[in-house]
């Protein structure tokens, strides 16, 4: 018996009554998928999943991506991207620790950006009884719906460029700055020239219609959008800053406080998300799977 409990005003729901370690029958899967698209972010508590079970469940939604950062993939499971601040026996990071510094949508810089991401929490840092490392999600569909009509019409004609290269260089510079200031303990790999060259910049529409729900949303984000086309960089920066502030207002945001055994999925076409780095050096370990979405226009 599946129960769906809405948490946030515009997004976020808990689904209970489902054991994701078992294959779901078609009817149960259809209910889960409907709840997912309706609520944009859903989570299941108290799951016990092997990597293979996580892969099998998320594969029901489509083709899984292997992340461009090979060093952060789980050994034996290329589809699992490891998010962690833990180190291996040689003192090397076992996963990506910096993912989610900026508001972003996963793999939005690809020609076929991610449709959904699923994050399974294995180790959650807790201090004084409070879980750290919350993840925040903002509904770009709710944010779009709340815009004045004149702004909606203006944005309908606009396009933006998503650049993995600019994102990685910006992110790495921020990391190095933190290391210099002594507020960071994990040394991560610098992006390699091959990685930077492997994902070309992609230009796409600003207002994107969701392929399933048909809701319109804003497909721009602080992490990956380098600029709006057809205007100066200064004009673009100013308009983007205004739109980012609009999207991330509290009424459009759901913040997730993690527990071990959570499987949380979000719709990368409808929401953007941001991590919180308030727990280092307490260990955190999460496995992510990512389902490829349709091509951008
Ligand atoms: Fe992310």
XYZ file of C-alpha atoms and ligand atoms in Angstrom:
298
model
C 0.000 0.000 0.000
C 1.729 3.168 -1.223
C 1.279 6.428 0.632
C 2.422 9.773 -0.761
C 2.750 12.659 1.716
C 3.449 16.109 0.323
C 6.000 18.048 2.404
C 6.807 21.366 0.696
C 4.402 23.948 -0.686
C 5.321 23.365 -4.337
C 7.547 20.261 -4.261
C 8.781 17.377 -2.145
C 6.911 14.272 -0.949
C 7.622 11.176 1.102
C 6.593 7.863 -0.413
C 6.087 5.042 2.062
C 5.046 1.431 1.714
C 7.616 0.546 -0.964
C 10.678 -1.708 -0.635
C 12.993 -0.619 -3.435
C 15.283 -3.620 -3.006
C 12.571 -5.757 -4.627
C 11.487 -5.525 -8.268
C 8.341 -3.341 -8.440
C 5.347 -4.617 -10.372
C 4.149 -2.380 -13.196
C 1.247 -0.907 -11.226
C 3.425 -0.008 -8.227
C 6.075 1.452 -10.487
C 3.446 3.557 -12.284
C 2.272 4.970 -8.929
C 5.863 5.790 -7.925
C 6.544 7.450 -11.274
C 3.355 9.532 -11.069
C 4.195 10.672 -7.522
C 7.706 11.520 -8.684
C 6.668 13.717 -11.605
C 3.806 15.337 -9.667
C 6.015 16.272 -6.701
C 9.368 16.860 -8.470
C 11.301 15.564 -5.412
C 10.364 12.336 -3.592
C 12.080 10.230 -0.966
C 11.752 6.769 0.583
C 13.032 6.194 4.142
C 14.681 3.088 5.621
C 15.781 1.458 2.381
C 18.485 -1.214 2.331
C 19.928 -1.241 -1.155
C 22.928 -2.800 -2.787
C 24.468 -0.843 -5.685
C 22.925 -3.367 -8.087
C 19.460 -2.826 -6.566
C 19.773 0.955 -6.844
C 20.834 0.565 -10.468
C 17.937 -1.826 -11.192
C 15.314 0.494 -9.669
C 16.493 3.704 -11.317
C 16.965 1.968 -14.665
C 13.174 1.526 -14.788
C 13.041 5.264 -15.614
C 15.460 5.136 -18.553
C 19.086 4.921 -19.618
C 21.626 5.480 -16.830
C 24.544 7.854 -17.305
C 28.165 7.166 -16.385
C 29.673 10.419 -15.070
C 32.457 12.205 -16.953
C 34.542 12.046 -13.738
C 35.732 8.449 -14.012
C 37.703 8.666 -10.743
C 34.448 9.222 -8.816
C 32.608 6.194 -10.193
C 32.078 3.184 -7.935
C 34.356 0.261 -8.816
C 32.379 -2.401 -10.665
C 29.361 -0.079 -11.132
C 30.101 2.656 -13.666
C 26.527 3.961 -13.311
C 27.099 4.872 -9.656
C 28.704 8.228 -8.933
C 30.176 8.398 -5.425
C 29.618 11.566 -3.376
C 31.853 11.521 -0.329
C 34.498 13.325 1.672
C 36.077 10.005 2.708
C 39.590 9.005 1.724
C 40.959 5.657 0.593
C 44.001 3.922 2.141
C 46.289 6.127 0.044
C 44.679 9.354 1.239
C 42.862 9.946 -2.041
C 39.245 11.079 -2.237
C 36.962 8.085 -2.927
C 34.352 10.266 -4.613
C 33.404 13.817 -5.488
C 33.216 15.969 -2.387
C 32.535 19.288 -4.013
C 29.475 18.356 -6.075
C 26.660 20.822 -5.517
C 28.480 23.943 -4.355
C 26.255 26.071 -6.642
C 22.568 25.764 -7.454
C 22.477 23.453 -10.466
C 20.689 20.719 -12.356
C 22.716 17.547 -12.916
C 24.435 17.244 -16.294
C 22.485 20.254 -17.597
C 25.406 21.083 -19.889
C 24.800 17.974 -21.994
C 22.819 17.824 -25.213
C 20.640 15.274 -23.387
C 20.659 16.527 -19.781
C 19.668 14.281 -16.927
C 15.984 13.541 -16.403
C 16.309 12.415 -12.809
C 18.939 11.761 -10.204
C 18.588 9.325 -7.307
C 20.743 9.671 -4.206
C 21.032 6.857 -1.683
C 22.474 7.819 1.694
C 24.848 5.339 3.309
C 26.613 7.510 5.897
C 25.056 10.737 7.177
C 27.122 13.084 9.372
C 25.374 13.917 12.642
C 26.485 16.471 15.228
C 24.724 16.974 18.570
C 21.854 14.863 17.299
C 21.339 16.981 14.183
C 21.982 15.645 10.671
C 24.336 17.815 8.631
C 24.793 18.124 4.886
C 21.208 19.017 3.945
C 20.348 19.211 0.258
C 18.069 22.005 -0.991
C 15.787 21.801 -4.024
C 14.097 24.717 -5.811
C 11.154 24.261 -8.174
C 11.817 26.145 -11.384
C 8.289 25.347 -12.578
C 6.707 27.037 -9.556
C 9.158 29.921 -9.950
C 8.265 30.298 -13.625
C 4.528 30.219 -12.911
C 4.948 33.067 -10.411
C 6.709 35.409 -12.858
C 4.876 38.422 -14.307
C 3.525 37.770 -17.824
C 5.858 40.355 -19.384
C 8.902 38.544 -17.994
C 7.559 35.156 -19.130
C 7.186 36.493 -22.671
C 10.655 38.025 -22.626
C 12.236 34.787 -21.421
C 10.370 32.649 -23.982
C 12.566 34.143 -26.702
C 15.854 33.752 -24.843
C 18.564 31.139 -25.014
C 21.398 30.305 -22.646
C 24.707 28.464 -22.812
C 25.616 25.748 -20.299
C 29.362 25.187 -19.942
C 30.874 22.260 -18.055
C 34.311 23.727 -18.699
C 33.511 27.062 -17.040
C 31.799 25.264 -14.160
C 34.750 22.976 -13.390
C 37.290 25.798 -13.560
C 35.140 28.018 -11.307
C 34.556 25.164 -8.862
C 38.221 24.166 -8.723
C 39.295 27.772 -8.120
C 36.828 27.946 -5.205
C 38.229 24.685 -3.783
C 41.796 25.893 -3.978
C 40.813 29.120 -2.287
C 39.282 27.105 0.577
C 42.407 24.981 0.876
C 44.559 28.113 1.124
C 42.289 29.426 3.874
C 42.458 26.097 5.726
C 38.708 25.436 5.696
C 38.913 22.361 3.534
C 40.526 19.032 4.325
C 40.059 16.990 1.152
C 42.443 17.421 -1.745
C 40.610 16.628 -4.919
C 41.768 15.906 -8.429
C 42.100 18.907 -10.712
C 39.924 18.652 -13.817
C 41.986 17.110 -16.585
C 42.246 18.713 -20.056
C 40.532 15.590 -21.421
C 37.586 16.051 -19.042
C 37.259 19.718 -19.914
C 37.349 18.951 -23.611
C 34.993 15.965 -23.405
C 31.809 17.971 -22.838
C 31.328 20.848 -25.304
C 29.248 23.903 -24.336
C 25.556 23.548 -25.176
C 23.119 26.321 -26.118
C 19.457 25.811 -25.215
C 16.162 27.543 -24.557
C 15.655 29.288 -21.212
C 12.013 28.243 -20.843
C 11.747 24.480 -21.126
C 8.510 22.493 -21.265
C 8.647 19.324 -19.189
C 8.208 16.279 -21.451
C 5.950 14.454 -18.960
C 4.052 17.082 -16.961
C 4.079 19.748 -19.732
C 4.823 22.347 -17.050
C 7.115 25.172 -18.119
C 10.256 25.797 -16.085
C 13.418 27.879 -16.178
C 16.361 25.856 -17.476
C 19.130 28.137 -16.291
C 21.317 27.569 -13.260
C 24.063 29.236 -11.293
C 26.481 26.311 -11.607
C 26.359 25.581 -15.306
C 24.851 28.542 -17.179
C 27.697 30.694 -18.447
C 25.525 33.361 -20.131
C 22.343 34.354 -21.925
C 22.888 34.866 -25.646
C 22.147 38.035 -27.620
C 23.209 40.539 -24.956
C 26.368 41.716 -23.235
C 27.895 39.601 -20.486
C 27.097 42.358 -17.965
C 23.405 42.431 -18.986
C 23.329 38.654 -18.900
C 24.932 38.500 -15.449
C 22.422 41.009 -14.076
C 19.337 39.245 -15.455
C 20.606 35.820 -14.387
C 21.258 37.077 -10.856
C 17.705 38.434 -10.699
C 16.245 35.127 -11.912
C 18.391 32.994 -9.569
C 17.236 35.102 -6.608
C 13.635 34.585 -7.739
C 13.963 30.794 -8.178
C 15.609 30.195 -4.808
C 13.093 32.101 -2.672
C 12.053 29.987 0.342
C 8.529 29.351 -0.958
C 9.929 27.454 -3.974
C 12.487 25.469 -1.917
C 12.365 22.113 -0.137
C 15.318 21.313 2.166
C 16.023 17.644 2.858
C 17.482 16.527 6.177
C 19.098 13.165 5.472
C 18.822 9.896 7.374
C 20.805 6.799 6.560
C 18.810 4.591 4.214
C 17.065 7.441 2.373
C 16.627 7.061 -1.358
C 15.734 10.491 -2.693
C 15.029 11.305 -6.327
C 14.632 14.650 -7.998
C 13.475 15.782 -11.402
C 16.376 17.642 -13.005
C 14.101 19.262 -15.588
C 11.775 20.736 -12.948
C 14.107 21.534 -10.044
C 17.626 22.657 -9.303
C 19.532 21.779 -6.151
C 22.381 22.783 -3.871
C 24.441 20.949 -1.263
C 25.527 22.153 2.169
C 29.142 21.683 3.265
C 28.799 22.026 7.021
C 30.017 18.591 8.126
C 33.665 18.075 7.135
C 35.592 16.198 8.610
C 32.608 14.054 9.690
C 32.261 11.296 7.080
C 29.478 11.362 4.523
C 28.836 8.754 1.828
C 26.161 8.766 -0.871
C 25.645 6.895 -4.132
C 24.037 8.656 -7.071
C 22.457 7.236 -10.194
C 21.366 9.500 -13.030
C 18.842 8.834 -15.789
C 19.354 10.475 -19.157
C 16.597 12.790 -20.384
C 15.473 14.047 -23.793
C 17.599 16.420 -25.860
C 17.316 20.139 -25.222
C 16.004 22.442 -27.929
Fe 23.993 17.691 -8.280
